CSV table of N, CA and C in Angstrom, one decimal:
chain,number,residue,atom,x,y,z
A,261,MET,N,14.8,107.3,-130.7
A,261,MET,CA,14.3,108.5,-130.7
A,261,MET,C,13.1,108.8,-131.5
A,262,THR,N,12.4,109.7,-131.9
A,262,THR,CA,11.2,109.8,-132.8
A,262,THR,C,11.4,111.6,-133.1
A,263,THR,N,11.4,111.8,-134.3
A,263,THR,CA,11.0,113.2,-134.9
A,263,THR,C,9.9,113.6,-135.0
A,264,ALA,N,9.8,114.9,-135.9
A,264,ALA,CA,8.4,115.8,-136.0
A,264,ALA,C,7.9,114.7,-136.8
A,265,THR,N,8.4,114.2,-137.9
A,265,THR,CA,7.8,113.2,-138.8
A,265,THR,C,7.8,112.1,-138.8
A,266,GLU,N,7.8,111.7,-137.8
A,266,GLU,CA,7.6,110.1,-137.5
A,266,GLU,C,7.1,109.8,-136.0
A,267,THR,N,6.5,108.7,-136.2
A,267,THR,CA,5.4,108.5,-135.2
A,267,THR,C,6.5,107.6,-134.0
A,268,PRO,N,5.9,107.1,-132.8
A,268,PRO,CA,6.9,106.2,-132.0
A,268,PRO,C,7.3,105.3,-132.3
A,269,ASP,N,6.6,104.9,-133.5
A,269,ASP,CA,6.4,103.2,-134.4
A,269,ASP,C,7.3,103.6,-135.4
A,270,GLY,N,7.8,104.8,-135.4
A,270,GLY,CA,8.8,105.0,-136.9
A,270,GLY,C,8.2,105.6,-138.4
A,271,THR,N,7.0,105.1,-138.2
A,271,THR,CA,6.1,105.5,-139.6
A,271,THR,C,6.0,107.1,-139.5
A,272,ALA,N,5.5,107.7,-140.6
A,272,ALA,CA,5.4,109.0,-140.9
A,272,ALA,C,4.2,109.3,-140.0
A,273,THR,N,4.3,110.9,-139.9
A,273,THR,CA,3.1,111.2,-139.1
A,273,THR,C,2.3,111.8,-140.6
A,274,PRO,N,0.6,112.2,-140.2
A,274,PRO,CA,-0.1,112.3,-141.3
A,274,PRO,C,0.5,113.6,-141.7
A,275,ARG,N,0.8,114.4,-141.2
A,275,ARG,CA,1.7,115.5,-141.5
A,275,ARG,C,2.5,115.9,-142.8
A,276,ALA,N,3.7,114.6,-142.3
A,276,ALA,CA,4.6,114.1,-143.0
A,276,ALA,C,4.6,113.5,-144.3
A,277,ARG,N,3.1,112.8,-144.4
A,277,ARG,CA,2.4,111.8,-145.4
A,277,ARG,C,2.1,112.4,-146.3
A,278,TYR,N,1.5,114.1,-145.7
A,278,TYR,CA,0.7,114.7,-146.4
A,278,TYR,C,1.6,115.5,-147.2
A,279,ALA,N,2.8,116.2,-146.4
A,279,ALA,CA,3.9,116.7,-147.4
A,279,ALA,C,4.3,116.3,-148.5
A,280,HIS,N,4.5,115.1,-148.1
A,280,HIS,CA,5.1,114.2,-149.3
A,280,HIS,C,4.4,113.9,-150.4
A,281,LEU,N,3.0,113.3,-150.2
A,281,LEU,CA,2.1,113.5,-151.3
A,281,LEU,C,1.7,114.3,-151.8
A,282,PHE,N,1.9,115.8,-150.9
A,282,PHE,CA,1.2,116.9,-152.1
A,282,PHE,C,2.7,117.3,-153.0
A,283,ALA,N,3.6,117.5,-152.1
A,283,ALA,CA,5.1,117.6,-153.1
A,283,ALA,C,5.2,116.6,-154.2
A,284,ALA,N,4.6,115.2,-154.2
A,284,ALA,CA,4.7,114.3,-155.4
A,284,ALA,C,3.9,114.5,-156.5
A,285,LYS,N,2.5,115.3,-156.0
A,285,LYS,CA,1.5,115.3,-156.5
A,285,LYS,C,1.9,116.3,-157.7
A,286,LYS,N,2.7,118.1,-156.9
A,286,LYS,CA,3.1,119.0,-157.9
A,286,LYS,C,4.1,118.9,-158.9
A,287,GLY,N,4.9,117.8,-158.4
A,287,GLY,CA,5.8,117.3,-159.5
A,287,GLY,C,5.0,116.8,-160.3
A,288,LEU,N,4.1,115.9,-160.4
A,288,LEU,CA,3.4,114.9,-161.4
A,288,LEU,C,2.8,116.3,-161.9
A,289,GLU,N,2.1,117.2,-161.3
A,289,GLU,CA,1.6,118.2,-162.2
A,289,GLU,C,2.2,118.8,-163.4
A,290,ASP,N,3.8,119.0,-162.8
A,290,ASP,CA,4.3,119.6,-163.7
A,290,ASP,C,4.8,118.6,-164.8
A,291,GLU,N,5.2,117.2,-164.7
A,291,GLU,CA,5.6,116.5,-165.5
A,291,GLU,C,4.7,116.5,-166.3
A,292,LEU,N,3.1,116.4,-166.3
A,292,LEU,CA,2.1,116.6,-166.8
A,292,LEU,C,2.0,117.4,-167.9
A,293,LYS,N,2.3,118.8,-167.3
A,293,LYS,CA,2.0,119.9,-168.6
A,293,LYS,C,2.8,119.9,-169.3
A,294,ASP,N,4.1,119.3,-169.2
A,294,ASP,CA,5.6,119.2,-170.0
A,294,ASP,C,5.0,118.1,-170.8
A,295,ILE,N,4.3,116.9,-171.0
A,295,ILE,CA,3.7,116.1,-171.4
A,295,ILE,C,2.6,116.5,-172.4
A,296,GLU,N,1.6,117.3,-171.6
A,296,GLU,CA,0.5,117.7,-172.8
A,296,GLU,C,0.9,118.9,-173.8
A,297,GLY,N,2.4,119.9,-173.5
A,297,GLY,CA,3.1,120.6,-174.1
A,297,GLY,C,3.8,119.6,-175.6
A,298,GLU,N,4.2,118.4,-175.3
A,298,GLU,CA,4.7,118.0,-176.3
A,298,GLU,C,3.7,117.0,-177.0
A,299,LEU,N,2.3,116.6,-176.6
A,299,LEU,CA,1.4,116.0,-177.4
A,299,LEU,C,0.8,117.1,-178.2
A,300,ARG,N,0.8,118.5,-177.7
A,300,ARG,CA,0.1,119.4,-178.5
A,300,ARG,C,1.0,119.6,-180.1
A,301,HIS,N,2.7,119.5,-179.6
A,301,HIS,CA,3.3,119.6,-180.4
A,301,HIS,C,3.1,118.5,-181.8
A,302,LEU,N,3.4,117.3,-181.1
A,302,LEU,CA,2.8,116.4,-182.1
A,302,LEU,C,1.8,116.3,-182.8
A,303,GLU,N,0.6,116.7,-182.2
A,303,GLU,CA,-0.5,116.7,-182.9
A,303,GLU,C,-0.6,117.2,-184.0
A,304,GLU,N,0.1,118.3,-183.8
A,304,GLU,CA,0.2,119.0,-185.4
A,304,GLU,C,0.8,118.2,-186.2
A,305,VAL,N,2.1,118.1,-185.7
A,305,VAL,CA,3.0,116.8,-186.9
A,305,VAL,C,2.2,116.1,-187.6
A,306,LEU,N,1.7,115.1,-186.3
A,306,LEU,CA,0.7,113.8,-187.1
A,306,LEU,C,-0.4,113.8,-187.9
A,307,LEU,N,-0.9,115.6,-187.5
A,307,LEU,CA,-2.3,115.8,-188.2
A,307,LEU,C,-1.8,116.3,-189.8
A,308,GLU,N,-0.6,116.5,-189.9
A,308,GLU,CA,0.1,117.1,-191.4
A,308,GLU,C,0.0,115.7,-191.8
A,309,GLU,N,1.0,114.7,-191.0
A,309,GLU,CA,1.6,113.9,-191.9
A,309,GLU,C,0.1,112.6,-192.3
A,310,PHE,N,-0.9,112.9,-191.3
A,310,PHE,CA,-2.0,111.9,-191.5
A,310,PHE,C,-3.1,112.6,-192.7
A,311,LEU,N,-2.9,113.5,-193.0
A,311,LEU,CA,-3.4,114.4,-194.2
A,311,LEU,C,-2.9,114.3,-195.3
A,312,ALA,N,-1.7,114.3,-195.2
A,312,ALA,CA,-0.8,114.5,-196.6
A,312,ALA,C,-0.6,113.0,-196.7
A,313,GLU,N,-0.8,111.7,-195.8
A,313,GLU,CA,-0.6,110.4,-196.4
A,313,GLU,C,-2.2,109.6,-196.7
A,314,GLY,N,-3.3,110.6,-196.4
A,314,GLY,CA,-4.5,110.2,-196.8
A,314,GLY,C,-4.8,109.4,-195.6
A,315,MET,N,-4.2,109.2,-194.2
A,315,MET,CA,-4.8,108.2,-193.6
A,315,MET,C,-5.3,109.0,-192.4
A,316,GLU,N,-6.2,108.0,-192.0
A,316,GLU,CA,-7.4,108.0,-191.0
A,316,GLU,C,-7.4,107.5,-189.5
A,317,ARG,N,-6.2,106.4,-189.5
A,317,ARG,CA,-5.8,106.2,-188.4
A,317,ARG,C,-4.7,105.0,-188.1
A,318,ALA,N,-4.0,105.1,-187.0
A,318,ALA,CA,-2.8,104.2,-187.0
A,318,ALA,C,-2.8,103.5,-185.6
A,319,ARG,N,-2.4,102.4,-185.4
A,319,ARG,CA,-2.1,101.7,-184.3
A,319,ARG,C,-1.0,101.9,-184.0
A,320,VAL,N,-0.5,102.1,-182.7
A,320,VAL,CA,0.9,102.2,-182.4
A,320,VAL,C,1.2,101.4,-180.8
A,321,ASP,N,1.6,100.7,-180.6
A,321,ASP,CA,1.8,99.9,-179.2
A,321,ASP,C,0.6,100.1,-178.4
A,322,GLY,N,-0.6,99.5,-179.0
A,322,GLY,CA,-1.5,99.5,-178.2
A,322,GLY,C,-2.7,100.8,-178.1
A,323,VAL,N,-2.5,101.8,-178.8
A,323,VAL,CA,-2.9,102.9,-178.9
A,323,VAL,C,-3.1,103.2,-180.4
A,324,THR,N,-4.4,103.2,-180.3
A,324,THR,CA,-5.0,103.9,-181.8
A,324,THR,C,-5.2,105.5,-181.8
A,325,ILE,N,-4.2,105.9,-182.9
A,325,ILE,CA,-4.1,107.5,-182.9
A,325,ILE,C,-5.2,107.7,-184.6
A,326,TYR,N,-6.0,108.6,-184.1
A,326,TYR,CA,-6.8,108.9,-185.5
A,326,TYR,C,-7.5,110.2,-185.3
A,327,ILE,N,-7.5,110.7,-186.8
A,327,ILE,CA,-7.8,112.1,-186.6
A,327,ILE,C,-9.5,112.2,-186.5
A,328,GLU,N,-10.1,113.3,-185.7
A,328,GLU,CA,-10.9,113.4,-185.1
A,328,GLU,C,-11.6,114.8,-186.1
A,329,ARG,N,-12.8,114.9,-186.5
A,329,ARG,CA,-13.4,115.6,-187.5
A,329,ARG,C,-14.7,116.2,-187.0
A,330,GLN,N,-15.0,117.9,-186.3
A,330,GLN,CA,-15.9,117.9,-185.5
A,330,GLN,C,-16.4,119.3,-186.6
A,331,LEU,N,-18.2,119.4,-186.4
A,331,LEU,CA,-18.3,121.0,-186.4
A,331,LEU,C,-18.7,121.5,-186.0
A,332,TRP,N,-18.6,123.0,-185.7
A,332,TRP,CA,-18.8,124.0,-184.8
A,332,TRP,C,-19.4,125.1,-185.3
A,333,ALA,N,-20.3,125.6,-184.5
A,333,ALA,CA,-21.2,126.8,-184.8
A,333,ALA,C,-20.2,128.0,-184.3
A,334,LYS,N,-20.4,129.0,-185.1
A,334,LYS,CA,-20.0,130.2,-184.8
A,334,LYS,C,-20.4,131.4,-185.4
A,335,VAL,N,-20.2,132.5,-184.7
A,335,VAL,CA,-20.7,133.5,-185.0
A,335,VAL,C,-20.1,134.3,-185.9
A,336,PRO,N,-20.9,134.5,-187.6
A,336,PRO,CA,-20.1,135.0,-188.2
A,336,PRO,C,-19.3,136.5,-188.1
A,337,GLU,N,-18.2,136.4,-188.9
A,337,GLU,CA,-17.6,138.3,-188.4
A,337,GLU,C,-18.8,139.0,-189.1
A,338,GLY,N,-18.7,140.3,-188.1
A,338,GLY,CA,-19.6,141.5,-188.3
A,338,GLY,C,-21.0,141.2,-187.9
A,339,VAL,N,-21.6,139.9,-187.4
A,339,VAL,CA,-23.0,139.4,-186.8
A,339,VAL,C,-22.8,140.0,-185.5
A,340,ALA,N,-23.5,140.7,-185.2
A,340,ALA,CA,-23.6,140.9,-183.3
A,340,ALA,C,-24.5,139.8,-182.6
A,341,ARG,N,-24.2,139.4,-181.6
A,341,ARG,CA,-25.0,138.6,-180.8
A,341,ARG,C,-26.2,138.7,-180.6
A,342,PRO,N,-26.6,140.0,-180.6
A,342,PRO,CA,-28.3,139.9,-180.3
A,342,PRO,C,-29.0,139.8,-181.5
A,343,ASP,N,-28.3,139.7,-182.8
A,343,ASP,CA,-29.0,139.8,-183.8
A,343,ASP,C,-29.1,138.1,-183.9
A,344,VAL,N,-28.1,137.3,-183.5
A,344,VAL,CA,-27.7,135.9,-183.3
A,344,VAL,C,-29.1,135.1,-182.5
A,345,VAL,N,-29.3,136.0,-181.5
A,345,VAL,CA,-30.3,135.3,-180.5
A,345,VAL,C,-31.8,136.0,-181.1
A,346,ALA,N,-32.1,136.8,-181.8
A,346,ALA,CA,-33.4,137.0,-182.4
A,346,ALA,C,-33.7,135.9,-183.2
A,347,ALA,N,-32.3,135.6,-184.2
A,347,ALA,CA,-32.2,134.3,-185.4
A,347,ALA,C,-32.8,133.1,-184.7
A,348,LEU,N,-32.2,132.6,-183.3
A,348,LEU,CA,-32.3,131.4,-182.7
A,348,LEU,C,-34.0,131.3,-182.3
A,349,GLU,N,-34.2,132.7,-181.8
A,349,GLU,CA,-36.1,133.0,-181.3
A,349,GLU,C,-36.6,132.7,-182.5
A,350,SER,N,-36.6,133.5,-183.6
A,350,SER,CA,-37.4,133.4,-184.8
A,350,SER,C,-37.0,131.7,-185.1
A,351,ALA,N,-36.4,131.0,-185.2
A,351,ALA,CA,-36.1,129.7,-185.7
A,351,ALA,C,-36.8,128.6,-184.7
A,352,GLY,N,-37.4,129.2,-183.4
A,352,GLY,CA,-37.7,128.4,-182.5
A,352,GLY,C,-36.7,127.3,-181.9
A,353,LEU,N,-35.6,127.6,-181.9
A,353,LEU,CA,-34.2,127.5,-180.9
A,353,LEU,C,-34.5,128.1,-179.8
A,354,ARG,N,-35.3,128.4,-178.6
A,354,ARG,CA,-35.2,129.4,-177.5
A,354,ARG,C,-34.2,128.4,-176.8
A,355,ASP,N,-33.8,127.3,-176.7
A,355,ASP,CA,-32.8,126.5,-175.6
A,355,ASP,C,-31.6,126.7,-176.2
A,356,PHE,N,-31.1,127.6,-177.3
A,356,PHE,CA,-30.1,127.8,-177.3
A,356,PHE,C,-29.6,129.3,-177.1
A,357,ILE,N,-30.6,129.7,-176.8
A,357,ILE,CA,-30.9,131.4,-176.4
A,357,ILE,C,-29.5,131.4,-175.3
A,358,THR,N,-29.0,130.8,-174.9
A,358,THR,CA,-28.0,131.1,-174.0
A,358,THR,C,-26.7,131.3,-174.6
A,359,TYR,N,-26.9,130.9,-175.9
A,359,TYR,CA,-25.8,130.6,-177.0
A,359,TYR,C,-24.3,129.9,-176.3
A,360,ASN,N,-24.9,128.4,-176.0
A,360,ASN,CA,-23.9,127.8,-175.6
A,360,ASN,C,-23.5,127.6,-177.0
A,361,SER,N,-22.1,127.3,-177.3
A,361,SER,CA,-22.3,126.9,-178.9
A,361,SER,C,-21.4,125.2,-178.8
A,362,LEU,N,-21.6,124.8,-177.8
A,362,LEU,CA,-21.4,123.5,-177.7
A,362,LEU,C,-22.8,122.6,-177.6
A,363,THR,N,-23.7,123.1,-177.0
A,363,THR,CA,-24.9,122.5,-177.5
A,363,THR,C,-25.4,123.0,-178.8
A,364,LEU,N,-25.2,124.5,-179.3
A,364,LEU,CA,-25.5,124.5,-181.2
A,364,LEU,C,-24.7,123.8,-181.9
A,365,SER,N,-23.2,123.9,-181.6
A,365,SER,CA,-22.9,122.9,-182.7
A,365,SER,C,-23.1,121.3,-182.8
A,366,SER,N,-23.7,120.7,-181.2
A,366,SER,CA,-24.2,119.3,-181.3
A,366,SER,C,-25.2,119.2,-182.1
A,367,TYR,N,-26.6,120.4,-182.3
A,367,TYR,CA,-27.6,120.4,-182.8
A,367,TYR,C,-27.1,120.6,-184.4
A,368,ILE,N,-26.1,121.4,-184.7
A,368,ILE,CA,-25.7,121.1,-185.7
A,368,ILE,C,-25.6,119.9,-186.8
A,369,ARG,N,-24.5,119.6,-185.8
A,369,ARG,CA,-23.9,118.2,-186.1
A,369,ARG,C,-25.2,117.2,-186.6
A,370,GLU,N,-26.3,117.0,-185.7
A,370,GLU,CA,-27.2,115.9,-185.8
A,370,GLU,C,-27.7,116.6,-186.9
A,371,VAL,N,-28.2,117.6,-187.3
A,371,VAL,CA,-28.9,118.4,-188.4
A,371,VAL,C,-28.4,117.8,-189.8
A,372,ALA,N,-27.0,118.1,-189.8
A,372,ALA,CA,-26.1,117.5,-190.4
A,372,ALA,C,-26.2,116.4,-191.1
A,373,ARG,N,-26.2,115.5,-190.1
A,373,ARG,CA,-25.8,114.1,-189.9
A,373,ARG,C,-26.9,113.5,-190.8
A,374,SER,N,-28.5,114.1,-190.3
A,374,SER,CA,-29.4,113.9,-190.7
A,374,SER,C,-30.0,113.9,-192.4
A,375,ALA,N,-29.4,115.1,-192.6
A,375,ALA,CA,-29.7,115.9,-194.0
A,375,ALA,C,-28.6,115.2,-194.8
A,376,SER,N,-27.7,114.5,-194.7
A,376,SER,CA,-26.8,114.1,-195.3
A,376,SER,C,-27.0,112.7,-195.4
A,377,GLY,N,-26.9,112.1,-194.1
A,377,GLY,CA,-26.5,110.7,-194.0
A,377,GLY,C,-25.2,110.0,-194.1
A,378,GLU,N,-24.3,111.4,-193.9
A,378,GLU,CA,-22.7,110.8,-193.6
A,378,GLU,C,-22.6,111.0,-192.2
A,379,ASP,N,-21.6,110.6,-191.6
A,379,ASP,CA,-21.0,110.5,-190.3
A,379,ASP,C,-20.3,112.3,-190.3
A,380,HIS,N,-19.4,112.1,-191.1
A,380,HIS,CA,-18.9,113.8,-191.0
A,380,HIS,C,-19.2,114.4,-192.3
A,381,PRO,N,-20.4,115.2,-192.1
A,381,PRO,CA,-20.8,116.1,-193.6
A,381,PRO,C,-19.8,117.5,-193.3
A,382,SER,N,-19.5,118.1,-194.4
A,382,SER,CA,-18.4,119.0,-194.6
A,382,SER,C,-19.2,120.2,-194.0
A,383,ALA,N,-18.7,121.4,-193.5
A,383,ALA,CA,-18.8,122.6,-192.8
A,383,ALA,C,-19.8,122.9,-193.7
A,384,GLY,N,-19.7,123.3,-195.1
A,384,GLY,CA,-20.3,123.8,-196.2
A,384,GLY,C,-21.6,123.1,-196.1
A,385,ASP,N,-21.8,121.5,-196.0
A,385,ASP,CA,-23.1,121.0,-196.2
A,385,ASP,C,-23.8,121.1,-195.0
A,386,ALA,N,-22.9,121.0,-193.9
A,386,ALA,CA,-23.7,121.2,-192.6
A,386,ALA,C,-24.5,122.7,-192.4
A,387,LEU,N,-24.0,123.9,-193.0
A,387,LEU,CA,-24.5,125.4,-193.1
A,387,LEU,C,-25.7,125.0,-193.7
A,388,ALA,N,-25.5,124.4,-194.9
A,388,ALA,CA,-26.8,124.3,-196.0
A,388,ALA,C,-28.0,123.6,-195.1
A,389,ALA,N,-27.8,122.5,-194.5
A,389,ALA,CA,-28.5,121.8,-193.8
A,389,ALA,C,-29.1,122.8,-193.0
A,390,LEU,N,-28.1,123.3,-192.0
A,390,LEU,CA,-28.7,124.3,-191.1
A,390,LEU,C,-29.7,125.1,-191.6
A,391,VAL,N,-29.4,125.6,-192.9
A,391,VAL,CA,-30.2,126.8,-193.1
A,391,VAL,C,-31.7,126.4,-193.9
A,392,ALA,N,-31.3,124.8,-194.3
A,392,ALA,CA,-32.3,124.4,-194.9
A,392,ALA,C,-33.9,124.6,-193.6
A,393,ALA,N,-33.2,123.6,-192.8
A,393,ALA,CA,-33.8,123.5,-191.4
A,393,ALA,C,-34.5,124.9,-190.6
A,394,LYS,N,-33.7,125.4,-190.7
A,394,LYS,CA,-34.0,126.7,-189.7
A,394,LYS,C,-33.7,127.6,-190.5
A,395,PRO,N,-34.3,128.3,-191.7
A,395,PRO,CA,-33.9,129.7,-192.1
A,395,PRO,C,-33.8,130.9,-192.0
A,396,ALA,N,-34.4,131.4,-190.2
A,396,ALA,CA,-34.2,132.7,-189.9
A,396,ALA,C,-32.7,132.5,-189.6
A,397,LEU,N,-31.8,131.5,-189.2
A,397,LEU,CA,-30.2,131.4,-189.3
A,397,LEU,C,-29.7,131.5,-190.8
A,398,ALA,N,-30.1,132.0,-191.4
A,398,ALA,CA,-28.8,132.1,-192.9
A,398,ALA,C,-28.2,133.7,-192.4
A,399,GLY,N,-27.2,133.4,-192.6
A,399,GLY,CA,-26.1,134.6,-192.3
A,399,GLY,C,-26.0,135.1,-190.8
A,400,MET,N,-26.6,134.3,-189.6
A,400,MET,CA,-26.7,134.6,-188.6
A,400,MET,C,-25.7,133.6,-187.4
A,401,VAL,N,-25.3,132.3,-188.1
A,401,VAL,CA,-24.5,131.6,-187.5
A,401,VAL,C,-23.7,130.7,-188.8
A,402,ASP,N,-22.6,130.4,-188.6
A,402,ASP,CA,-21.4,130.2,-189.4
A,402,ASP,C,-20.8,128.2,-188.9
A,403,VAL,N,-20.3,127.7,-189.6
A,403,VAL,CA,-19.9,126.6,-189.2
A,403,VAL,C,-18.9,126.3,-189.5
A,404,GLU,N,-17.7,125.8,-188.7
A,404,GLU,CA,-16.4,125.2,-188.7
A,404,GLU,C,-16.0,123.9,-188.9
A,405,GLU,N,-15.2,123.5,-189.6
A,405,GLU,CA,-15.0,122.2,-189.1
A,405,GLU,C,-13.3,122.2,-188.9
A,406,ARG,N,-13.3,121.5,-187.3
A,406,ARG,CA,-12.2,121.4,-186.5
A,406,ARG,C,-11.5,119.8,-186.8
A,407,VAL,N,-10.0,119.9,-187.0
A,407,VAL,CA,-10.0,118.8,-187.3
A,407,VAL,C,-8.3,118.4,-186.4
A,408,THR,N,-8.4,117.5,-185.5
A,408,THR,CA,-7.6,117.1,-184.8
A,408,THR,C,-7.1,115.7,-184.5
A,409,ILE,N,-6.0,115.4,-184.1
A,409,ILE,CA,-5.4,114.0,-183.9
A,409,ILE,C,-6.0,113.9,-182.4
A,410,ARG,N,-6.5,112.3,-182.3
A,410,ARG,CA,-7.1,112.1,-181.0
A,410,ARG,C,-6.3,110.5,-180.7
A,411,GLY,N,-5.9,109.9,-179.3
A,411,GLY,CA,-5.7,108.8,-179.3
A,411,GLY,C,-6.5,107.9,-178.6
A,412,ARG,N,-6.7,106.5,-178.2
A,412,ARG,CA,-7.5,105.7,-177.8
A,412,ARG,C,-6.6,104.9,-177.3
A,413,ARG,N,-6.7,104.0,-176.3
A,413,ARG,CA,-5.8,102.7,-175.9
A,413,ARG,C,-6.8,101.4,-176.6
A,414,THR,N,-5.9,100.9,-177.5
A,414,THR,CA,-6.8,99.5,-177.9
A,414,THR,C,-6.2,98.5,-177.2
A,415,GLY,N,-6.9,97.5,-177.3
A,415,GLY,CA,-6.7,96.3,-176.5
A,415,GLY,C,-6.6,95.9,-175.1
């Protein structure tokens, strides 16, 4: 005898299979949220550990854990966005007028690397290079360094 979840040959119906896979997916999503929360906590712990020990990377069980440093553009406190837009226009950077912080930050990293010759210039050096290249942005854009822990499979 067949049920609503089985076909005559005893295999799962498409509805039953879908329901099973949907429930499995939701379970895995819940598990992933838990894992991501624990990873965020461990990133903070490891960042402190790496910085205290002067480490840049470590290889553990086929995973390279490393410090990632990136410079990011931001609007300084007290500066209005319309003023930033005007400064970007004045500096000939109309492409950033939508003020996409990702692309502006990428541009700043490129200018800073080019000016310093370093892969990871400091936020201060990056800001100085940006203002030297585009004086209209002085006081209109700030740069901060974000330091995080990352991992990648190795091997």
